[in-house]
Amino acid sequence: MSIVMHDLAGADPDLRFSPYCWRTRFALAHKGLPVETVPWRFTDGAAIAFSGQAKVPVIQDNGTVVSDSWAIAEYLEDQVPSPTLFGGATGRAHALFVNAWADAVLVGGIARFIVRDLLDIIDPKDRDYFRASREARFGTTLEAVQAGREDRLAAFRDSLLPIRLVLRKQQWLGGAAPSYADHIVVGTLMWPRCASRFALLEDNDPVALWQDRMLDLYGGLGRSAKRA
Amino acid sequence: MSIVMHDLAGADPDLRFSPYCWRTRFALAHKGLPVETVPWRFTDGAAIAFSGQAKVPVIQDNGTVVSDSWAIAEYLEDQVPSPTLFGGATGRAHALFVNAWADAVLVGGIARFIVRDLLDIIDPKDRDYFRASREARFGTTLEAVQAGREDRLAAFRDSLLPIRLVLRKQQWLGGAAPSYADHIVVGTLMWPRCASRFALLEDNDPVALWQDRMLDLYGGLGRSAKRA
């Protein structure tokens, strides 16, 4: 039986844009595990109440329920060791730093470029919740958060320097082959790619060239994803 | 025969403060390899001309010469596999991201807090070179770079959030045991610790508590290092 995954969707159920759900989609594809995704919206808490928490991704694997993209990656690695996501215990521990960096720097950084755009693609029933919760988090309106984004692009691009330094020495964050470190970063970048038309990267940025290679993996999983 | 390592020293030859040399010192200690360090100053290029480049650390191991802290870590891992620094190829690839983050975020961030202090502890013969090269890099005087550092502390501490997020889940960056990822970060923090009296971390910061544990490893290698 396929793994079932609740996956954040927009008003268009085919539009999937959660940076965390995409990490899981890439990890599942890396393992060659088929998945049946269930479109889920921010206000569909009841639909995942069985997981004991309120966020996606949530996977159900023959009765086992796992939530949180990092916990899901660990679960998949433990259940299906090959092909590996982490390359062992130390590789897993080091990947957690990449995960933490993506959460702290990438997600926070990208939000300030696209959070108002998200309002246009999410389900109408989610809009009041989304605006209220995000405006409380940022302490200002979504419009004010996103304003002047062109002027902030250079600083955002600078924040990606660690990825560029790694890609000078190896083709993937995982080294000679993609690993969950690659899935973390490309999954996070699927969020602006699918939810907004604002271009965060220059075409010739080594990060964009690596992203291009990632989009082609697993039968073009990322490349074929619907965009806003 | 012990490995010989050229190690950046201050006017006081016992004061060692290079963030890159400290990464190597921790890696050598992790492997249980004795090392004979040779004090080296910025203007002692001729003393390491045998390495074909102009920066420390440089190690000599029975006729083999290796420079660059990352290349040295790889060399040590390949020569002496256990105890491991990386935990395999993927762990090594992921550690390169930590190394890149430390170079891009930590070294660049810390420099702005201590670069003027460094002038007071380096060898008098290095001072003209140091001031000229660093002022060219920053485009202003060392005094101007360091000015107002108290006001920039909060932002610097925020930049350490990825480390804090990792330490919520595991005791070391390497997971259940320290790895080269730990050496990269603690080695970088030895630079301000040894070269300046300016306190970058709050005592109760989880990063400071982890640093304390790191300082006690390997017979107190970090703890016993001479400070300015």
CSV table of C-alpha atoms in Angstrom, one decimal:
chain,number,residue,atom,x,y,z
A,1,MET,CA,0.0,0.0,0.0
A,2,SER,CA,1.3,3.4,-0.9
A,3,ILE,CA,2.3,5.9,1.8
A,4,VAL,CA,-0.4,8.5,2.2
A,5,MET,CA,0.8,12.1,2.8
A,6,HIS,CA,-1.2,15.2,3.6
A,7,ASP,CA,0.3,18.0,1.5
A,8,LEU,CA,-0.4,21.7,1.7
A,9,ALA,CA,-2.4,22.8,-1.4
A,10,GLY,CA,-3.6,26.1,-2.7
A,11,ALA,CA,-7.1,27.1,-4.0
A,12,ASP,CA,-6.0,25.0,-7.0
A,13,PRO,CA,-5.6,21.5,-5.4
A,14,ASP,CA,-2.7,20.7,-7.8
A,15,LEU,CA,-0.7,23.7,-6.5
A,16,ARG,CA,1.6,22.3,-3.8
A,17,PHE,CA,4.0,24.8,-2.2
A,18,SER,CA,5.0,23.9,1.4
A,19,PRO,CA,8.8,23.9,1.8
A,20,TYR,CA,8.5,21.1,4.4
A,21,CYS,CA,6.1,18.9,2.3
A,22,TRP,CA,8.5,19.3,-0.6
A,23,ARG,CA,11.4,18.1,1.5
A,24,THR,CA,9.4,15.0,2.2
A,25,ARG,CA,8.3,14.5,-1.5
A,26,PHE,CA,12.0,14.5,-2.5
A,27,ALA,CA,12.9,12.1,0.2
A,28,LEU,CA,10.2,9.7,-0.7
A,29,ALA,CA,11.2,9.9,-4.4
A,30,HIS,CA,14.8,9.3,-3.4
A,31,LYS,CA,13.8,6.1,-1.7
A,32,GLY,CA,11.7,5.1,-4.7
A,33,LEU,CA,8.6,5.0,-2.5
A,34,PRO,CA,5.2,5.8,-4.1
A,35,VAL,CA,3.1,8.3,-2.3
A,36,GLU,CA,-0.6,9.2,-2.5
A,37,THR,CA,-0.9,12.9,-1.6
A,38,VAL,CA,-4.0,14.4,0.0
A,39,PRO,CA,-4.5,18.1,-0.6
A,40,TRP,CA,-4.7,19.9,2.7
A,41,ARG,CA,-5.4,23.5,3.7
A,42,PHE,CA,-4.2,25.5,6.7
A,43,THR,CA,-7.7,25.4,8.2
A,44,ASP,CA,-8.1,21.6,7.8
A,45,GLY,CA,-6.7,20.9,11.3
A,46,ALA,CA,-9.4,18.3,11.9
A,47,ALA,CA,-8.3,16.2,8.9
A,48,ILE,CA,-4.9,15.5,10.5
A,49,ALA,CA,-6.1,15.4,14.1
A,50,PHE,CA,-5.1,11.7,14.0
A,51,SER,CA,-1.5,12.8,14.0
A,52,GLY,CA,-1.8,14.6,17.3
A,53,GLN,CA,-0.6,17.9,15.9
A,54,ALA,CA,-1.7,20.5,13.4
A,55,LYS,CA,0.9,20.8,10.6
A,56,VAL,CA,1.8,19.0,7.4
A,57,PRO,CA,3.6,17.0,6.2
A,58,VAL,CA,2.0,14.0,7.9
A,59,ILE,CA,2.5,10.6,6.4
A,60,GLN,CA,0.6,7.4,7.1
A,61,ASP,CA,2.5,4.2,6.3
A,62,ASN,CA,0.5,1.0,7.0
A,63,GLY,CA,-0.9,2.4,10.2
A,64,THR,CA,2.2,4.3,11.3
A,65,VAL,CA,1.7,8.0,11.5
A,66,VAL,CA,4.7,10.4,11.3
A,67,SER,CA,4.7,14.2,11.2
A,68,ASP,CA,7.4,16.8,10.8
A,69,SER,CA,9.6,16.6,7.8
A,70,TRP,CA,12.8,15.9,9.7
A,71,ALA,CA,11.2,13.1,11.7
A,72,ILE,CA,9.8,11.7,8.4
A,73,ALA,CA,13.2,11.6,6.8
A,74,GLU,CA,14.6,9.8,9.8
A,75,TYR,CA,11.7,7.3,9.7
A,76,LEU,CA,12.2,6.7,6.0
A,77,GLU,CA,15.9,6.1,6.4
A,78,ASP,CA,15.3,3.7,9.3
A,79,GLN,CA,12.6,1.8,7.4
A,80,VAL,CA,14.3,1.7,4.0
A,81,PRO,CA,18.0,2.1,4.4
A,82,SER,CA,19.0,2.2,0.7
A,83,PRO,CA,19.4,4.4,-1.2
A,84,THR,CA,20.5,6.3,1.8
A,85,LEU,CA,19.4,9.9,2.7
A,86,PHE,CA,22.1,10.5,5.3
A,87,GLY,CA,25.0,8.1,4.8
A,88,GLY,CA,25.1,7.0,8.4
A,89,ALA,CA,24.7,8.5,11.9
A,90,THR,CA,27.3,11.3,11.4
A,91,GLY,CA,25.9,12.2,8.0
A,92,ARG,CA,22.5,12.4,9.6
A,93,ALA,CA,23.8,14.6,12.5
A,94,HIS,CA,25.5,16.9,10.0
A,95,ALA,CA,22.3,17.1,7.8
A,96,LEU,CA,20.5,18.4,10.8
A,97,PHE,CA,22.7,21.5,10.6
A,98,VAL,CA,21.6,22.0,7.0
A,99,ASN,CA,18.0,21.6,8.1
A,100,ALA,CA,18.5,24.1,10.9
A,101,TRP,CA,20.2,26.6,8.5
A,102,ALA,CA,17.3,26.2,6.0
A,103,ASP,CA,14.7,26.8,8.7
A,104,ALA,CA,16.5,29.7,10.2
A,105,VAL,CA,17.9,31.5,7.2
A,106,LEU,CA,16.2,30.2,4.1
A,107,VAL,CA,12.6,30.0,5.2
A,108,GLY,CA,12.8,33.2,7.2
A,109,GLY,CA,14.5,35.0,4.3
A,110,ILE,CA,12.2,33.8,1.6
A,111,ALA,CA,9.0,34.6,3.5
A,112,ARG,CA,9.8,38.3,3.3
A,113,PHE,CA,9.8,38.1,-0.5
A,114,ILE,CA,6.6,36.0,-1.1
A,115,VAL,CA,4.3,36.1,2.0
A,116,ARG,CA,1.9,38.6,0.3
A,117,ASP,CA,1.9,36.5,-2.9
A,118,LEU,CA,0.9,33.5,-0.9
A,119,LEU,CA,-2.4,35.1,-0.1
A,120,ASP,CA,-3.3,35.1,-3.8
A,121,ILE,CA,-2.8,31.4,-4.3
A,122,ILE,CA,-4.1,29.8,-1.0
A,123,ASP,CA,-7.6,28.6,-0.7
A,124,PRO,CA,-10.1,31.4,0.0
A,125,LYS,CA,-11.2,29.6,3.2
A,126,ASP,CA,-7.6,29.9,4.5
A,127,ARG,CA,-7.1,33.6,3.8
A,128,ASP,CA,-8.3,35.2,7.1
A,129,TYR,CA,-6.4,32.7,9.1
A,130,PHE,CA,-3.3,33.2,7.0
A,131,ARG,CA,-3.3,37.0,7.1
A,132,ALA,CA,-4.0,37.1,10.8
A,133,SER,CA,-1.5,34.5,11.9
A,134,ARG,CA,1.4,35.8,9.6
A,135,GLU,CA,0.7,39.5,10.4
A,136,ALA,CA,0.9,38.6,14.1
A,137,ARG,CA,4.2,36.8,13.5
A,138,PHE,CA,5.7,39.7,11.5
A,139,GLY,CA,4.1,42.5,13.6
A,140,THR,CA,2.9,44.3,10.4
A,141,THR,CA,0.8,43.8,7.3
A,142,LEU,CA,1.7,41.2,4.6
A,143,GLU,CA,2.0,44.1,2.2
A,144,ALA,CA,4.5,45.9,4.4
A,145,VAL,CA,6.6,42.7,4.9
A,146,GLN,CA,6.9,42.2,1.2
A,147,ALA,CA,7.4,45.9,0.2
A,148,GLY,CA,10.7,46.9,-1.3
A,149,ARG,CA,11.7,43.3,-2.0
A,150,GLU,CA,13.8,44.2,-5.0
A,151,ASP,CA,16.1,46.2,-2.8
A,152,ARG,CA,16.6,43.2,-0.4
A,153,LEU,CA,17.5,40.7,-3.1
A,154,ALA,CA,21.2,41.2,-3.0
A,155,ALA,CA,21.4,40.5,0.8
A,156,PHE,CA,19.2,37.4,0.3
A,157,ARG,CA,21.5,36.1,-2.4
A,158,ASP,CA,24.5,36.8,-0.2
A,159,SER,CA,23.0,34.6,2.4
A,160,LEU,CA,23.3,31.6,0.1
A,161,LEU,CA,27.1,31.9,0.0
A,162,PRO,CA,27.6,28.7,2.1
A,163,ILE,CA,25.8,26.7,-0.7
A,164,ARG,CA,27.9,28.3,-3.3
A,165,LEU,CA,31.1,27.5,-1.4
A,166,VAL,CA,30.1,23.8,-1.2
A,167,LEU,CA,29.2,23.6,-4.8
A,168,ARG,CA,32.7,24.8,-5.8
A,169,LYS,CA,34.0,21.5,-4.4
A,170,GLN,CA,31.3,19.0,-5.1
A,171,GLN,CA,28.3,18.5,-7.4
A,172,TRP,CA,25.7,18.0,-4.7
A,173,LEU,CA,25.3,19.0,-1.1
A,174,GLY,CA,25.5,15.2,-0.4
A,175,GLY,CA,28.8,15.0,-2.3
A,176,ALA,CA,29.0,12.7,-5.3
A,177,ALA,CA,25.3,12.0,-5.1
A,178,PRO,CA,22.3,13.9,-3.8
A,179,SER,CA,21.3,13.4,-0.2
A,180,TYR,CA,18.7,14.7,2.2
A,181,ALA,CA,20.8,17.9,2.5
A,182,ASP,CA,19.9,18.5,-1.2
A,183,HIS,CA,16.3,17.7,-0.6
A,184,ILE,CA,16.1,20.2,2.3
A,185,VAL,CA,17.4,23.1,0.2
A,186,VAL,CA,15.6,22.3,-3.0
A,187,GLY,CA,12.4,21.5,-1.2
A,188,THR,CA,12.6,24.9,0.5
A,189,LEU,CA,13.2,26.6,-2.9
A,190,MET,CA,10.1,24.8,-4.3
A,191,TRP,CA,8.1,27.1,-2.0
A,192,PRO,CA,8.8,30.4,-3.9
A,193,ARG,CA,9.1,28.5,-7.2
A,194,CYS,CA,5.5,27.2,-7.0
A,195,ALA,CA,3.8,29.9,-5.0
A,196,SER,CA,5.2,33.1,-6.5
A,197,ARG,CA,6.4,34.5,-9.8
A,198,PHE,CA,9.1,36.6,-8.1
A,199,ALA,CA,12.6,35.4,-9.2
A,200,LEU,CA,14.9,35.0,-6.2
A,201,LEU,CA,18.0,33.7,-8.0
A,202,GLU,CA,19.9,35.0,-11.0
A,203,ASP,CA,19.9,32.4,-13.8
A,204,ASN,CA,23.7,32.0,-13.7
A,205,ASP,CA,23.9,31.7,-9.9
A,206,PRO,CA,25.6,28.3,-9.1
A,207,VAL,CA,22.7,27.7,-6.7
A,208,ALA,CA,20.2,28.1,-9.6
A,209,LEU,CA,22.3,25.7,-11.8
A,210,TRP,CA,22.3,23.1,-9.0
A,211,GLN,CA,18.6,23.7,-8.5
A,212,ASP,CA,18.1,23.0,-12.2
A,213,ARG,CA,19.8,19.7,-11.8
A,214,MET,CA,17.7,18.8,-8.7
A,215,LEU,CA,14.5,19.6,-10.6
A,216,ASP,CA,15.3,17.0,-13.2
A,217,LEU,CA,15.9,14.2,-10.7
A,218,TYR,CA,13.3,11.5,-9.9
A,219,GLY,CA,11.6,11.7,-13.2
A,220,GLY,CA,11.4,15.5,-13.1
A,221,LEU,CA,9.5,15.6,-9.8
A,222,GLY,CA,10.4,19.2,-9.1
A,223,ARG,CA,10.4,20.4,-12.7
A,224,SER,CA,6.8,19.1,-13.4
A,225,ALA,CA,5.3,20.7,-10.3
A,226,LYS,CA,2.5,23.1,-11.0
A,227,ARG,CA,3.5,26.8,-10.6
A,228,ALA,CA,1.3,29.8,-9.8
B,1,MET,CA,57.8,11.2,14.2
B,2,SER,CA,55.2,13.8,15.2
B,3,ILE,CA,53.4,15.8,12.6
B,4,VAL,CA,54.8,19.3,12.4
B,5,MET,CA,52.4,22.2,12.0
B,6,HIS,CA,53.0,25.8,11.3
B,7,ASP,CA,50.6,27.7,13.6
B,8,LEU,CA,49.8,31.4,13.6
B,9,ALA,CA,51.2,33.1,16.7
B,10,GLY,CA,51.1,36.5,18.3
B,11,ALA,CA,53.9,38.6,19.6
B,12,ASP,CA,53.7,36.1,22.5
B,13,PRO,CA,54.7,32.9,20.7
B,14,ASP,CA,52.4,30.9,23.0
B,15,LEU,CA,49.3,32.9,21.9
B,16,ARG,CA,47.7,31.0,19.0
B,17,PHE,CA,44.6,32.4,17.6
B,18,SER,CA,44.0,31.3,13.9
B,19,PRO,CA,40.4,29.9,13.5
B,20,TYR,CA,41.8,27.6,10.8
B,21,CYS,CA,44.8,26.4,12.7
B,22,TRP,CA,42.5,25.7,15.7
B,23,ARG,CA,40.3,23.5,13.5
B,24,THR,CA,43.4,21.5,12.6
B,25,ARG,CA,44.5,21.3,16.3
B,26,PHE,CA,41.2,19.9,17.3
B,27,ALA,CA,41.1,17.4,14.4
B,28,LEU,CA,44.6,16.2,15.3
B,29,ALA,CA,43.7,15.8,18.9
B,30,HIS,CA,40.5,13.9,17.9
B,31,LYS,CA,42.7,11.4,16.0
B,32,GLY,CA,45.1,11.2,19.0
B,33,LEU,CA,48.0,12.4,16.8
B,34,PRO,CA,50.8,14.2,18.5
B,35,VAL,CA,51.8,17.5,16.9
B,36,GLU,CA,54.8,19.8,17.2
B,37,THR,CA,53.7,23.3,16.4
B,38,VAL,CA,56.0,26.0,15.0
B,39,PRO,CA,55.0,29.6,15.8
B,40,TRP,CA,54.5,31.5,12.5
B,41,ARG,CA,53.6,35.1,11.8
B,42,PHE,CA,51.8,36.7,8.9
B,43,THR,CA,55.0,37.9,7.3
B,44,ASP,CA,56.8,34.6,7.6
B,45,GLY,CA,55.8,33.6,4.1
B,46,ALA,CA,59.3,32.2,3.4
B,47,ALA,CA,59.1,29.8,6.2
B,48,ILE,CA,56.2,27.9,4.5
B,49,ALA,CA,57.3,28.4,0.9
B,50,PHE,CA,57.9,24.7,0.8
B,51,SER,CA,54.1,24.3,0.9
B,52,GLY,CA,53.7,26.2,-2.4
B,53,GLN,CA,51.3,28.7,-0.8
B,54,ALA,CA,51.3,31.4,1.9
B,55,LYS,CA,48.8,30.5,4.6
B,56,VAL,CA,48.7,28.4,7.7
B,57,PRO,CA,47.8,25.8,8.8
B,58,VAL,CA,50.5,23.7,7.0
B,59,ILE,CA,51.3,20.3,8.2
B,60,GLN,CA,54.3,18.1,7.5
B,61,ASP,CA,53.8,14.4,8.0
B,62,ASN,CA,56.9,12.3,7.3
B,63,GLY,CA,57.6,14.3,4.1
B,64,THR,CA,54.0,14.8,3.0
B,65,VAL,CA,53.0,18.5,3.1
B,66,VAL,CA,49.3,19.5,3.3
B,67,SER,CA,47.9,23.0,3.6
B,68,ASP,CA,44.3,24.4,4.1
B,69,SER,CA,42.4,23.2,7.2
B,70,TRP,CA,39.7,21.4,5.1
B,71,ALA,CA,42.3,19.5,3.0
B,72,ILE,CA,44.2,18.6,6.2
B,73,ALA,CA,41.0,17.2,7.8
B,74,GLU,CA,40.4,15.1,4.7
B,75,TYR,CA,44.1,14.0,4.7
B,76,LEU,CA,43.9,13.0,8.4
B,77,GLU,CA,40.7,11.1,7.9
B,78,ASP,CA,42.1,9.2,4.9
B,79,GLN,CA,45.4,8.4,6.8
B,80,VAL,CA,43.9,7.5,10.1
B,81,PRO,CA,40.3,6.4,9.7
B,82,SER,CA,39.4,5.9,13.4
B,83,PRO,CA,38.2,7.7,15.4
B,84,THR,CA,36.4,9.2,12.5
B,85,LEU,CA,36.1,13.0,11.8
B,86,PHE,CA,33.3,12.6,9.2
B,87,GLY,CA,31.5,9.3,9.5
B,88,GLY,CA,31.8,8.4,5.8
B,89,ALA,CA,31.5,10.1,2.5
B,90,THR,CA,28.1,11.7,3.0
B,91,GLY,CA,29.1,12.9,6.5
B,92,ARG,CA,32.1,14.5,4.9
B,93,ALA,CA,30.1,16.1,2.2
B,94,HIS,CA,27.7,17.5,4.8
B,95,ALA,CA,30.5,18.7,7.0
B,96,LEU,CA,31.7,20.8,4.1
B,97,PHE,CA,28.5,22.8,4.4
B,98,VAL,CA,29.3,23.5,8.1
B,99,ASN,CA,32.8,24.5,7.0
B,100,ALA,CA,31.4,26.9,4.3
B,101,TRP,CA,28.9,28.4,6.8
B,102,ALA,CA,31.6,28.9,9.3
B,103,ASP,CA,33.8,30.6,6.7
B,104,ALA,CA,31.0,32.8,5.3
B,105,VAL,CA,29.0,33.7,8.4
B,106,LEU,CA,31.2,33.0,11.5
B,107,VAL,CA,34.6,34.3,10.3
B,108,GLY,CA,33.1,37.3,8.5
B,109,GLY,CA,30.9,38.0,11.5
B,110,ILE,CA,33.5,37.7,14.2
B,111,ALA,CA,36.1,39.7,12.3
B,112,ARG,CA,34.0,42.8,12.7
B,113,PHE,CA,34.1,42.5,16.5
B,114,ILE,CA,37.8,41.8,17.0
B,115,VAL,CA,39.9,42.9,14.0
B,116,ARG,CA,41.2,46.0,15.8
B,117,ASP,CA,42.0,43.9,18.9
B,118,LEU,CA,44.1,41.6,16.8
B,119,LEU,CA,46.5,44.5,16.1
B,120,ASP,CA,47.4,44.6,19.8
B,121,ILE,CA,48.4,40.9,20.1
B,122,ILE,CA,50.1,40.2,16.8
B,123,ASP,CA,53.8,40.4,16.4
B,124,PRO,CA,55.1,44.0,15.9
B,125,LYS,CA,56.7,43.0,12.6
B,126,ASP,CA,53.2,41.9,11.3
B,127,ARG,CA,51.4,45.1,12.2
B,128,ASP,CA,51.9,47.2,9.0
B,129,TYR,CA,51.0,44.2,6.8
B,130,PHE,CA,48.0,43.4,8.9
B,131,ARG,CA,46.5,46.9,9.0
B,132,ALA,CA,47.1,47.5,5.3
B,133,SER,CA,45.7,44.2,4.1
B,134,ARG,CA,42.6,44.2,6.4
B,135,GLU,CA,41.8,47.8,5.8
B,136,ALA,CA,42.0,47.2,2.0
B,137,ARG,CA,39.6,44.2,2.5
B,138,PHE,CA,37.1,46.2,4.6
B,139,GLY,CA,37.5,49.4,2.7
B,140,THR,CA,37.9,51.4,6.0
B,141,THR,CA,40.1,51.6,9.1
B,142,LEU,CA,40.3,48.7,11.6
B,143,GLU,CA,39.0,51.1,14.2
B,144,ALA,CA,35.9,52.0,12.1
B,145,VAL,CA,35.2,48.3,11.4
B,146,GLN,CA,35.2,47.4,15.1
B,147,ALA,CA,33.3,50.6,16.2
B,148,GLY,CA,29.9,50.2,17.8
B,149,ARG,CA,30.3,46.5,18.2
B,150,GLU,CA,28.1,46.3,21.3
B,151,ASP,CA,25.2,47.4,19.1
B,152,ARG,CA,25.8,44.6,16.6
B,153,LEU,CA,26.0,41.8,19.2
B,154,ALA,CA,22.3,40.9,19.0
B,155,ALA,CA,22.5,40.4,15.2
B,156,PHE,CA,25.6,38.3,15.5
B,157,ARG,CA,24.0,36.1,18.2
B,158,ASP,CA,21.0,35.6,16.0
B,159,SER,CA,23.2,34.3,13.2
B,160,LEU,CA,24.1,31.4,15.5
B,161,LEU,CA,20.5,30.2,15.5
B,162,PRO,CA,21.3,27.1,13.3
B,163,ILE,CA,23.7,25.8,15.9
B,164,ARG,CA,21.1,26.3,18.7
B,165,LEU,CA,18.5,24.5,16.7
B,166,VAL,CA,20.8,21.5,16.2
B,167,LEU,CA,21.8,21.5,19.9
B,168,ARG,CA,18.1,21.2,20.8
B,169,LYS,CA,18.2,17.7,19.3
B,170,GLN,CA,21.7,16.4,19.9
B,171,GLN,CA,24.6,17.0,22.2
B,172,TRP,CA,27.2,17.6,19.5
B,173,LEU,CA,27.1,18.9,15.9
B,174,GLY,CA,28.4,15.4,15.1
B,175,GLY,CA,25.4,13.8,16.9
B,176,ALA,CA,26.1,11.5,19.8
B,177,ALA,CA,29.9,12.2,19.6
B,178,PRO,CA,31.9,15.2,18.5
B,179,SER,CA,32.9,15.3,14.8
B,180,TYR,CA,34.9,17.6,12.6
B,181,ALA,CA,31.7,19.8,12.4
B,182,ASP,CA,32.3,20.5,16.1
B,183,HIS,CA,35.9,21.2,15.5
B,184,ILE,CA,35.1,23.7,12.7
B,185,VAL,CA,32.9,25.8,14.9
B,186,VAL,CA,34.8,25.6,18.2
B,187,GLY,CA,38.1,26.2,16.3
B,188,THR,CA,36.6,29.3,14.8
B,189,LEU,CA,35.4,30.4,18.2
B,190,MET,CA,39.0,29.9,19.6
B,191,TRP,CA,39.9,32.9,17.5
B,192,PRO,CA,38.0,35.6,19.5
B,193,ARG,CA,38.5,33.6,22.7
B,194,CYS,CA,42.3,33.7,22.5
B,195,ALA,CA,42.8,37.1,20.6
B,196,SER,CA,40.3,39.4,22.3
B,197,ARG,CA,38.7,40.0,25.7
B,198,PHE,CA,35.4,41.0,24.0
B,199,ALA,CA,32.6,38.5,25.0
B,200,LEU,CA,30.6,37.4,22.0
B,201,LEU,CA,28.3,34.9,23.7
B,202,GLU,CA,26.1,35.2,26.7
B,203,ASP,CA,27.0,32.7,29.4
B,204,ASN,CA,23.7,30.8,29.2
B,205,ASP,CA,23.6,30.6,25.4
B,206,PRO,CA,23.4,26.9,24.4
B,207,VAL,CA,26.2,27.7,22.0
B,208,ALA,CA,28.4,28.8,25.0
B,209,LEU,CA,27.4,25.7,27.0
B,210,TRP,CA,28.4,23.5,24.1
B,211,GLN,CA,31.6,25.4,23.6
B,212,ASP,CA,32.4,24.8,27.3
B,213,ARG,CA,32.0,21.1,26.7
B,214,MET,CA,34.2,21.3,23.7
B,215,LEU,CA,36.9,23.2,25.6
B,216,ASP,CA,37.2,20.3,28.0
B,217,LEU,CA,37.8,17.6,25.4
B,218,TYR,CA,41.2,16.1,24.4
B,219,GLY,CA,42.7,16.9,27.8
B,220,GLY,CA,41.4,20.4,27.9
B,221,LEU,CA,43.1,21.4,24.6
B,222,GLY,CA,40.9,24.4,24.2
B,223,ARG,CA,40.5,25.3,27.8
B,224,SER,CA,44.2,25.5,28.4
B,225,ALA,CA,45.0,27.7,25.4
B,226,LYS,CA,46.6,31.0,26.3
B,227,ARG,CA,44.4,34.0,26.0
B,228,ALA,CA,45.2,37.7,25.4
